[in-house]
Amino acid sequence: MVKAVVADETQLNLAEDRLSQSGLTSQVGLVIGKLSSTLDRGFVYDLVPTPPNDAGEPACSLIETTTATFKDDKKKGSKPKSQAADSSTLAIDRDWVAEHARQVSRMLLGGMKVVGIYVWISDTSFKNSTITLCQTVKGVAEAAPVLETDYDKRLLIHISYSPRRWTCRNCVLSSNITSSSIRPCDFKMGRVLSSLRTFRCTYNFNLSFPICHENASNTSTLSSILRHGISVHAKELRSANALIDGNLVVNEEPCTTDDLHEVELLLPFMKNTQAEACSQMDVVGVLMFSGSVCSFAYLNSKEPVSQAVADIKDDIIRSLQSRLDIICDEADEDLGLVDDDGGEASQEKLPEKPVSKLVPSLLRKTCNLAFPRRVFIPWLAGTFICDYLQPSEKLEVLKDHCVELMSMETPTDTSAILQPEIEAPSVIAKSFWDVAVLGHSASSFSVEKNRMIDTSGVDNSRENIKSINFNILAAVFFLLLSIFVGFVLLKRS
C-alpha cells in the first residue's frame, strides 16, 4: 500500500477547471500514473475521462433514491426519514469503464499504468457509493493489470464539488468488497511529469517455439501457440541484464541526468531451441517469431535506474501481447494465402475465420499475417503514448483513437509522430502438411524481411545434420587424396 500520492499539479488543475466548467453532476474516469514499491509512493500523471458508451450514454449517473424510499415507506405505513432528501447514489457502467481501461493500457509506455479511477461527485453521493466505486476499481485492475508486480491495491481519487476538495484513497482489491476496503492516504500536488527521466530501447528478437504433437491438435490455434510462446519468453527477458548508455546496471542509484538514455538488453546464451526441438520425437514443427520492438520507459528522478530496466522489459512484453490482442480482436481479418513459390494468391476458397484462429497442423498453404506497427504520439511534458496501426491504416486513424480513449488531439504536424517501426512484424505459418507428411525442407521457404513468424518442420534440421556429416566426410576424403597425390609426386621427383 502506498503511503503518499503525488499528482502533477498542472494536469490536475486543468482537470478541475474542465470539470467545474462542464456543468456535470458526476463523472468517472481513469487515473494514469505509477505505483512505486521502492519508494512506497504513488504518482499521478493525468486524469482521463471515460467516454460515453456505444449507445451514447454516460459511463456514470446519479440515481435519486428519495422517491423509491418514499414509496417503500408508504407501503409500510411509515413516514420517510429526513435524511432521504439527500440520498443520491452513483450508478456506474463498470464493464464499460473496465473496457476503457483495457484499451488505454495498450497506449501507455513503460512506467505508465492505469492505477485507479477518479470520480467527480459530492461528498454525500460518494459516501453512498463506496461499494460501487470499489467494485469499479477492481474491474479496472483486472482489465489493466500491473504486470511488473502483483499489486493488490489501486487508487481512488475523489474530486468533490460540494465542498470543493481533492481526496485520495487506497482501494484494497479483495474478493469481499466492503466499506472498509478503501483507506485514506496522503495526497499532494507537485512537479511530476517535468521531472521524469526518459529511457529508450530497441529490442531485436529471434524466437523459436517448438510445437509438440499434443499441441498441434485441432484446438490449438496459431494465436494460442504464439501467446504461450510470448509468455515463456517473458520469463527469460525479465532475467536479462542491461546496459544503460553503455554501462552495466549493477546498482540502485537514481538517474541524475535529463538526457535520453539508451538501454540495451543482454540475454544469456540460450540453447538452440529449434535444434533441441528437432531432437524431440513428439515435435511436429517450430514456430519462429522474429522482429524488432521500440520501447520507451519513464522514471521518477528518485527511483533507481534498475526500475527503468524493469519498466522497459514490461513495456516490450506488453507491446507484443497488445499486438496479438489487436489481431485477435479483428473479426473481419483478411486471410492471405500464397503458394509455395511465393507467387500470386491461391484460388482456393478462403476459410471463414481469421488467421489467428487457424490451426497450424491443418494448414495446406503458407499464411501471411502482418502484426500492427507501433507509433509514438506526443502526450504531456515531452512524454509519449503509443498506438498500433494495421498495414492498411494511415496516421489519420490515430485522431479518433486519441480523442475517444485519451481525450486529446493528435498533433497537426505528423512529423512529431515517431515511427521507428516502419515495417510491421508479420506472422507466417508454413503448412504443417509440408512438414509432417511431405517432409519438404524448410530451406525452400524464404523468410521475408525480418519481422515475422513462420512454422517450419523439424525435418529441416535433420537434413541439415545429414548435409553437415556429408560435408565432413567429403573434406576428409579430399584431404587424404591430397596427401596421397603429394606423396606420389614427391616420390617421382
Coordinates of C-alpha atoms in Angstrom, one line a residue:
M1 CA 0.0 0.0 0.0
V2 CA 1.4 3.4 -1.0
K3 CA 1.6 5.8 1.9
A4 CA 1.6 9.0 -0.1
V5 CA 0.5 10.1 -3.6
V6 CA 2.0 13.0 -5.6
A7 CA 0.0 14.3 -8.5
D8 CA 1.1 16.6 -11.3
E9 CA -0.2 20.0 -10.3
T10 CA -0.5 21.4 -13.9
Q11 CA -2.6 18.5 -15.2
L12 CA -4.9 18.2 -12.2
N13 CA -5.6 21.9 -12.2
L14 CA -6.6 21.6 -15.8
A15 CA -8.8 18.6 -15.0
E16 CA -10.5 20.5 -12.2
D17 CA -11.2 23.5 -14.5
R18 CA -12.6 21.2 -17.1
L19 CA -14.9 19.5 -14.6
S20 CA -16.1 22.7 -13.0
Q21 CA -17.0 24.3 -16.4
S22 CA -18.7 21.1 -17.7
G23 CA -21.8 21.5 -15.6
L24 CA -21.8 17.8 -14.9
T25 CA -23.0 16.4 -11.5
S26 CA -21.0 13.2 -12.0
Q27 CA -18.1 11.9 -14.0
V28 CA -15.9 8.8 -13.8
G29 CA -12.5 8.3 -15.5
L30 CA -9.1 6.7 -15.3
V31 CA -6.1 7.7 -13.2
I32 CA -2.8 7.4 -15.2
G33 CA 0.3 7.2 -13.2
K34 CA 2.6 4.8 -11.4
L35 CA 2.8 2.9 -8.1
S36 CA 6.3 2.7 -6.9
S37 CA 7.1 -0.2 -4.5
T38 CA 10.7 1.0 -4.0
L39 CA 9.6 4.5 -2.9
D40 CA 6.3 3.4 -1.3
R41 CA 4.6 6.2 -3.3
G42 CA 2.1 6.7 -6.0
F43 CA 2.5 9.2 -8.8
V44 CA -0.4 10.6 -10.8
Y45 CA 0.3 12.0 -14.3
D46 CA -3.2 12.7 -15.6
L47 CA -6.9 12.0 -15.4
V48 CA -8.7 10.6 -18.5
P49 CA -12.5 10.7 -18.6
T50 CA -14.3 7.6 -19.7
P51 CA -16.2 8.4 -22.9
P52 CA -19.9 7.6 -23.5
N53 CA -20.7 4.0 -24.3
D54 CA -21.8 2.7 -27.7
A55 CA -25.4 3.8 -27.0
G56 CA -24.2 7.4 -26.3
E57 CA -25.0 7.1 -22.6
P58 CA -22.5 8.5 -20.0
A59 CA -20.4 6.0 -18.1
C60 CA -22.0 7.1 -14.8
S61 CA -25.0 8.9 -13.4
L62 CA -26.6 9.9 -10.2
I63 CA -29.7 8.0 -9.0
E64 CA -32.0 9.8 -6.7
T65 CA -33.4 7.2 -4.2
T66 CA -35.7 9.6 -2.4
T67 CA -38.8 8.6 -4.5
A68 CA -38.2 4.9 -4.1
T69 CA -37.7 5.3 -0.4
F70 CA -40.9 7.3 0.0
K71 CA -42.9 4.6 -1.9
D72 CA -41.4 1.8 0.3
D73 CA -42.1 3.7 3.4
K74 CA -45.7 4.5 2.2
K75 CA -46.3 0.7 1.7
K76 CA -45.1 0.1 5.2
G77 CA -47.3 2.8 6.6
S78 CA -44.4 4.9 7.9
K79 CA -43.0 8.3 7.1
P80 CA -39.8 8.7 5.1
K81 CA -36.7 9.6 7.0
S82 CA -35.5 13.2 6.8
Q83 CA -32.0 12.2 5.5
A84 CA -33.7 10.6 2.5
A85 CA -33.8 14.0 1.0
D86 CA -30.1 13.7 0.0
S87 CA -29.5 10.0 -0.6
S88 CA -28.4 10.0 -4.3
T89 CA -26.0 7.2 -5.3
L90 CA -23.7 6.8 -8.2
A91 CA -24.6 4.2 -10.9
I92 CA -21.5 3.2 -13.0
D93 CA -21.3 1.1 -16.1
R94 CA -18.5 -1.0 -14.7
D95 CA -17.9 -3.1 -17.8
W96 CA -17.6 0.0 -20.0
V97 CA -15.1 1.6 -17.6
A98 CA -13.1 -1.6 -17.5
E99 CA -13.0 -1.8 -21.3
H100 CA -11.8 1.8 -21.5
A101 CA -9.0 0.9 -19.1
R102 CA -8.1 -2.2 -21.2
Q103 CA -7.7 -0.1 -24.3
V104 CA -5.9 2.8 -22.7
S105 CA -3.4 0.5 -21.1
R106 CA -2.3 -0.5 -24.6
M107 CA -1.4 3.1 -25.3
L108 CA 0.8 3.6 -22.3
L109 CA 4.5 3.1 -22.2
G110 CA 6.9 1.7 -19.6
G111 CA 6.5 3.4 -16.2
M112 CA 2.9 4.5 -17.0
K113 CA -0.1 2.5 -15.9
V114 CA -3.8 2.7 -15.2
V115 CA -3.5 2.9 -11.5
G116 CA -7.1 3.5 -10.5
I117 CA -10.2 5.7 -11.1
Y118 CA -11.3 9.2 -10.3
V119 CA -14.9 10.3 -9.6
W120 CA -16.5 13.8 -9.7
I121 CA -19.4 13.8 -7.3
S122 CA -20.5 15.4 -4.0
D123 CA -19.3 14.2 -0.6
T124 CA -22.7 12.7 0.2
S125 CA -23.0 10.8 -3.0
F126 CA -19.5 9.5 -2.6
K127 CA -20.3 8.1 0.9
N128 CA -23.4 6.4 -0.5
S129 CA -21.5 4.8 -3.4
T130 CA -18.3 3.3 -1.8
I131 CA -19.2 -0.3 -2.6
T132 CA -20.0 0.6 -6.3
L133 CA -16.7 2.5 -6.5
C134 CA -14.6 -0.3 -5.1
Q135 CA -16.2 -2.8 -7.5
T136 CA -15.4 -0.4 -10.4
V137 CA -11.8 -0.1 -9.2
K138 CA -11.5 -3.9 -9.0
G139 CA -12.9 -4.3 -12.5
V140 CA -10.3 -1.8 -13.9
A141 CA -7.5 -3.6 -12.1
E142 CA -8.5 -6.9 -13.7
A143 CA -8.8 -5.3 -17.2
A144 CA -5.5 -3.4 -16.9
P145 CA -3.2 -5.5 -14.6
V146 CA 0.1 -4.2 -13.4
L147 CA 2.5 -6.9 -14.8
E148 CA 5.7 -5.8 -13.1
T149 CA 4.5 -6.5 -9.5
D150 CA 1.4 -8.1 -8.0
Y151 CA -0.2 -5.0 -6.6
D152 CA -3.4 -5.8 -4.8
K153 CA -4.3 -2.1 -4.4
R154 CA -5.3 0.8 -6.6
L155 CA -6.1 4.5 -6.2
L156 CA -9.5 6.1 -5.9
I157 CA -9.4 9.9 -6.3
H158 CA -12.5 11.8 -5.3
I159 CA -13.0 15.4 -6.6
S160 CA -15.8 16.9 -4.6
Y161 CA -17.7 19.9 -5.8
S162 CA -19.7 20.3 -2.6
P163 CA -17.5 21.3 -0.9
R164 CA -14.6 21.7 -3.4
R165 CA -11.7 19.5 -2.5
W166 CA -9.4 16.6 -3.5
T167 CA -9.0 13.3 -1.6
C168 CA -7.2 10.1 -2.4
R169 CA -7.7 6.6 -1.1
N170 CA -6.1 3.2 -1.4
C171 CA -8.6 0.6 -2.6
V172 CA -7.9 -2.9 -1.5
L173 CA -8.7 -5.5 -4.2
S174 CA -10.1 -8.2 -2.0
S175 CA -12.7 -10.8 -3.1
N176 CA -15.1 -9.4 -0.4
I177 CA -15.7 -5.7 -1.1
T178 CA -16.8 -3.7 2.0
S179 CA -16.8 -0.1 3.0
S180 CA -13.5 -0.8 4.8
S181 CA -11.9 -1.7 1.5
I182 CA -10.9 2.0 0.9
R183 CA -8.4 3.6 3.2
P184 CA -7.2 7.2 3.1
C185 CA -3.6 8.2 2.1
D186 CA -1.7 11.5 1.9
F187 CA -2.3 13.4 -1.3
K188 CA -0.4 16.4 -2.6
M189 CA 0.4 18.1 -5.9
G190 CA 3.8 19.0 -7.3
R191 CA 6.1 18.6 -10.3
V192 CA 5.8 15.1 -11.6
L193 CA 5.8 14.9 -15.4
S194 CA 8.6 17.5 -15.8
S195 CA 10.9 15.5 -13.6
L196 CA 10.6 12.2 -15.4
R197 CA 13.7 10.6 -17.0
T198 CA 13.3 9.0 -20.4
F199 CA 14.8 5.6 -21.5
R200 CA 14.6 4.0 -24.9
C201 CA 15.4 0.5 -26.1
T202 CA 15.3 -1.2 -29.5
Y203 CA 14.8 -4.9 -28.8
N204 CA 15.6 -7.3 -31.6
F205 CA 14.5 -10.8 -31.1
N206 CA 14.5 -14.1 -33.0
L207 CA 12.5 -16.7 -31.1
S208 CA 11.8 -20.3 -31.8
F209 CA 8.9 -22.1 -30.1
P210 CA 8.6 -25.9 -30.5
I211 CA 5.2 -27.2 -31.5
C212 CA 4.6 -30.6 -29.8
H213 CA 2.3 -33.2 -31.2
E214 CA -0.2 -32.8 -28.4
N215 CA -0.2 -29.0 -29.0
A216 CA -0.9 -29.4 -32.7
S217 CA -4.4 -30.7 -32.1
N218 CA -7.5 -29.2 -33.7
T219 CA -8.0 -27.0 -30.6
S220 CA -4.6 -25.3 -30.7
T221 CA -4.7 -22.2 -32.8
L222 CA -1.8 -20.0 -34.1
S223 CA -2.7 -17.3 -31.6
S224 CA -2.8 -19.6 -28.6
I225 CA 0.6 -21.1 -29.6
L226 CA 2.1 -17.7 -30.0
R227 CA 0.6 -16.3 -26.8
H228 CA 2.1 -19.2 -24.9
G229 CA 5.5 -18.6 -26.6
I230 CA 5.5 -14.9 -25.6
S231 CA 4.7 -15.8 -22.0
V232 CA 7.6 -18.2 -21.9
H233 CA 10.0 -15.7 -23.5
A234 CA 8.8 -13.1 -21.0
K235 CA 10.3 -15.1 -18.1
E236 CA 13.7 -15.2 -20.0
L237 CA 13.5 -11.5 -20.8
R238 CA 12.9 -10.5 -17.1
S239 CA 16.2 -12.2 -16.1
A240 CA 18.3 -10.3 -18.7
N241 CA 21.0 -7.9 -17.7
A242 CA 21.1 -4.4 -19.2
L243 CA 23.4 -1.7 -20.3
I244 CA 22.3 2.0 -19.9
D245 CA 24.4 4.3 -22.1
G246 CA 26.9 1.6 -22.4
N247 CA 27.3 1.0 -18.6
L248 CA 26.2 -2.3 -16.9
V249 CA 23.4 -1.7 -14.4
V250 CA 24.7 -3.1 -11.1
N251 CA 23.5 -0.6 -8.5
E252 CA 20.4 1.0 -7.2
E253 CA 21.5 4.6 -7.8
P254 CA 18.9 7.1 -9.2
C255 CA 19.3 8.7 -12.6
T256 CA 20.6 12.2 -12.3
T257 CA 20.6 13.5 -15.9
D258 CA 17.7 14.6 -18.1
D259 CA 19.2 13.3 -21.4
L260 CA 17.6 10.5 -23.4
H261 CA 19.1 7.2 -22.1
E262 CA 19.7 4.3 -24.4
V263 CA 19.1 0.8 -22.9
E264 CA 20.5 -2.5 -24.3
L265 CA 19.3 -5.8 -23.0
L266 CA 21.7 -8.6 -22.6
L267 CA 20.1 -12.0 -22.7
P268 CA 22.1 -15.0 -21.6
F269 CA 23.3 -17.5 -24.3
M270 CA 20.4 -19.9 -24.8
K271 CA 20.3 -23.3 -26.3
N272 CA 19.2 -23.6 -29.9
T273 CA 15.6 -24.1 -29.2
Q274 CA 14.9 -25.2 -32.8
A275 CA 17.7 -27.8 -32.8
E276 CA 16.7 -29.0 -29.4
A277 CA 13.0 -29.2 -30.5
C278 CA 14.1 -31.3 -33.5
S279 CA 15.6 -33.9 -31.3
Q280 CA 12.2 -34.5 -29.7
M281 CA 10.2 -37.3 -31.1
D282 CA 6.9 -35.6 -30.4
V283 CA 7.7 -32.3 -32.1
V284 CA 6.0 -31.7 -35.4
G285 CA 7.1 -28.2 -36.1
V286 CA 8.7 -25.0 -34.8
L287 CA 7.0 -21.6 -34.6
M288 CA 9.6 -18.9 -35.5
F289 CA 9.0 -15.3 -34.4
S290 CA 11.5 -12.5 -35.2
G291 CA 11.3 -8.8 -35.3
S292 CA 12.1 -5.6 -33.5
V293 CA 10.2 -3.6 -30.8
C294 CA 10.9 0.0 -30.0
S295 CA 10.3 0.7 -26.3
F296 CA 10.2 3.7 -24.0
A297 CA 10.1 4.0 -20.3
Y298 CA 9.7 6.9 -17.9
L299 CA 11.3 7.0 -14.5
N300 CA 10.8 9.3 -11.5
S301 CA 14.0 11.1 -10.5
K302 CA 14.1 9.4 -7.1
E303 CA 13.7 5.9 -8.4
P304 CA 16.7 3.6 -9.1
V305 CA 17.8 3.0 -12.7
S306 CA 17.1 -0.7 -12.2
Q307 CA 13.4 0.3 -12.2
A308 CA 13.8 1.8 -15.7
V309 CA 15.2 -1.6 -16.9
A310 CA 12.2 -3.4 -15.3
D311 CA 9.8 -0.9 -17.0
I312 CA 11.5 -1.4 -20.4
K313 CA 11.1 -5.2 -20.1
D314 CA 7.5 -4.8 -19.0
D315 CA 6.8 -2.5 -22.0
I316 CA 8.3 -4.9 -24.5
I317 CA 6.2 -7.8 -23.2
R318 CA 3.0 -5.8 -23.1
S319 CA 3.7 -4.4 -26.6
L320 CA 3.9 -8.0 -28.0
Q321 CA 0.8 -9.1 -26.2
S322 CA -1.1 -6.0 -27.2
R323 CA -0.4 -6.6 -30.9
L324 CA -1.6 -10.1 -30.6
D325 CA -4.7 -9.0 -28.8
I326 CA -5.4 -6.4 -31.6
I327 CA -5.1 -9.2 -34.2
C328 CA -7.5 -11.4 -32.3
D329 CA -9.9 -8.6 -31.8
E330 CA -10.3 -8.1 -35.5
A331 CA -13.4 -10.0 -36.5
D332 CA -13.1 -9.3 -40.2
E333 CA -9.4 -10.0 -40.6
D334 CA -8.2 -10.9 -44.1
L335 CA -6.6 -14.2 -44.8
G336 CA -3.8 -14.1 -47.2
L337 CA -2.9 -17.5 -48.8
V338 CA 0.1 -17.8 -51.2
D339 CA 1.5 -20.7 -53.0
D340 CA 4.8 -22.3 -52.0
D341 CA 6.8 -20.3 -54.6
G342 CA 5.5 -17.0 -53.1
G343 CA 3.5 -16.2 -56.2
E344 CA 0.0 -14.9 -56.6
A345 CA -2.7 -15.7 -54.1
S346 CA -4.2 -19.2 -54.2
Q347 CA -7.5 -19.5 -55.9
E348 CA -8.9 -22.0 -53.5
K349 CA -11.8 -20.8 -51.2
L350 CA -10.6 -18.9 -48.1
P351 CA -11.7 -20.1 -44.7
E352 CA -14.4 -18.1 -42.9
K353 CA -12.2 -17.4 -39.9
P354 CA -9.2 -15.1 -39.3
V355 CA -5.6 -16.3 -39.5
S356 CA -5.1 -16.0 -35.7
K357 CA -7.7 -18.7 -35.2
L358 CA -6.3 -21.1 -37.8
V359 CA -5.0 -24.5 -36.7
P360 CA -1.3 -24.7 -37.9
S361 CA -1.5 -28.5 -38.2
L362 CA -4.3 -28.2 -40.8
L363 CA -2.7 -25.6 -43.0
R364 CA -2.1 -26.5 -46.6
K365 CA -0.8 -23.1 -47.8
T366 CA 1.6 -20.5 -46.4
C367 CA -0.4 -17.9 -44.4
N368 CA 0.9 -14.3 -44.0
L369 CA -0.4 -12.1 -41.2
A370 CA 1.1 -8.7 -40.6
F371 CA 1.4 -7.5 -37.0
P372 CA 0.4 -3.9 -36.2
R373 CA 3.3 -1.5 -36.1
R374 CA 3.8 0.8 -33.1
V375 CA 3.8 4.6 -33.5
F376 CA 4.5 7.1 -30.7
I377 CA 2.4 10.2 -30.2
P378 CA 3.4 13.3 -28.2
W379 CA 1.5 13.5 -24.9
L380 CA 2.3 15.6 -21.9
A381 CA 5.5 17.5 -21.0
G382 CA 7.7 15.8 -23.6
T383 CA 6.4 12.3 -23.0
F384 CA 4.8 10.0 -25.5
I385 CA 2.0 7.5 -25.7
C386 CA 1.7 4.8 -28.4
D387 CA -0.9 3.4 -30.7
Y388 CA -0.8 0.5 -33.2
L389 CA -1.6 0.7 -36.9
Q390 CA -2.6 -2.2 -39.2
P391 CA -0.6 -2.3 -42.5
S392 CA -3.5 -0.8 -44.4
E393 CA -4.1 2.0 -41.9
K394 CA -2.8 5.6 -42.2
L395 CA -1.8 8.1 -39.5
E396 CA -5.3 9.7 -39.8
V397 CA -6.9 6.9 -37.8
L398 CA -4.9 8.0 -34.7
K399 CA -7.1 11.0 -34.4
D400 CA -10.2 9.0 -33.5
H401 CA -8.3 6.7 -31.1
C402 CA -6.7 9.6 -29.2
V403 CA -10.0 11.6 -28.9
E404 CA -12.1 8.7 -27.8
L405 CA -9.6 7.0 -25.5
M406 CA -7.3 9.7 -24.2
S407 CA -9.5 12.8 -24.6
M408 CA -6.7 14.5 -26.6
E409 CA -6.0 15.8 -30.0
T410 CA -3.3 14.4 -32.2
P411 CA -0.6 16.9 -33.4
T412 CA -1.4 18.6 -36.8
D413 CA 2.3 18.1 -37.7
T414 CA 2.6 14.4 -38.4
S415 CA 6.4 14.7 -38.3
A416 CA 6.0 14.9 -34.5
I417 CA 4.7 11.3 -34.5
L418 CA 7.6 8.9 -34.2
Q419 CA 7.5 5.8 -36.5
P420 CA 10.6 3.8 -35.6
E421 CA 8.9 0.5 -36.7
I422 CA 8.4 1.4 -40.3
E423 CA 7.7 -2.2 -41.3
A424 CA 5.2 -4.3 -39.3
P425 CA 6.1 -7.7 -37.9
S426 CA 4.3 -10.5 -39.7
V427 CA 3.0 -13.9 -38.7
I428 CA 3.8 -16.6 -41.3
A429 CA 2.6 -20.1 -40.8
K430 CA 4.1 -22.8 -43.0
S431 CA 1.9 -25.7 -44.0
F432 CA 2.3 -28.5 -41.4
W433 CA 1.3 -30.9 -44.2
D434 CA 4.6 -30.0 -45.9
V435 CA 6.4 -30.7 -42.7
A436 CA 4.8 -33.7 -41.2
V437 CA 3.5 -35.5 -44.3
L438 CA 5.5 -34.5 -47.3
G439 CA 8.7 -33.8 -45.4
H440 CA 9.6 -30.7 -47.5
S441 CA 12.8 -28.9 -46.5
A442 CA 12.2 -25.6 -44.8
S443 CA 15.1 -24.2 -46.8
S444 CA 12.7 -23.7 -49.7
F445 CA 10.8 -21.2 -47.6
S446 CA 12.3 -17.8 -47.6
V447 CA 11.7 -15.5 -44.6
E448 CA 10.5 -12.1 -45.8
K449 CA 12.1 -9.1 -44.2
N450 CA 12.9 -9.6 -40.6
R451 CA 9.7 -9.3 -38.7
M452 CA 7.5 -12.4 -39.0
I453 CA 6.5 -15.7 -37.7
D454 CA 6.7 -19.0 -39.5
T455 CA 6.1 -22.6 -38.6
S456 CA 8.6 -24.9 -40.2
G457 CA 9.3 -28.6 -39.8
V458 CA 11.9 -30.4 -37.8
D459 CA 12.9 -32.4 -40.8
N460 CA 14.9 -29.4 -42.0
S461 CA 17.3 -29.8 -39.1
R462 CA 17.7 -33.5 -39.7
E463 CA 18.5 -32.7 -43.4
N464 CA 21.0 -30.1 -42.2
I465 CA 22.7 -32.6 -39.9
K466 CA 23.0 -35.1 -42.8
S467 CA 24.4 -32.4 -45.0
I468 CA 26.9 -31.4 -42.4
N469 CA 28.0 -35.1 -42.0
F470 CA 28.4 -35.5 -45.8
N471 CA 30.5 -32.3 -46.0
I472 CA 32.8 -33.5 -43.2
L473 CA 33.3 -36.9 -45.0
A474 CA 33.9 -35.1 -48.3
A475 CA 36.5 -32.9 -46.7
V476 CA 38.3 -35.8 -45.1
F477 CA 38.3 -37.7 -48.4
F478 CA 39.8 -34.7 -50.3
L479 CA 42.4 -34.2 -47.5
L480 CA 43.6 -37.8 -47.8
L481 CA 43.5 -37.6 -51.6
S482 CA 45.7 -34.5 -51.5
I483 CA 48.2 -36.2 -49.2
F484 CA 48.3 -39.3 -51.4
V485 CA 48.9 -37.2 -54.6
G486 CA 51.6 -35.1 -52.9
F487 CA 53.3 -38.3 -51.7
V488 CA 53.3 -39.7 -55.3
L489 CA 54.7 -36.5 -56.8
L490 CA 57.4 -36.2 -54.1
K491 CA 58.5 -39.9 -54.8
R492 CA 58.8 -39.3 -58.6
S493 CA 60.9 -36.2 -58.1

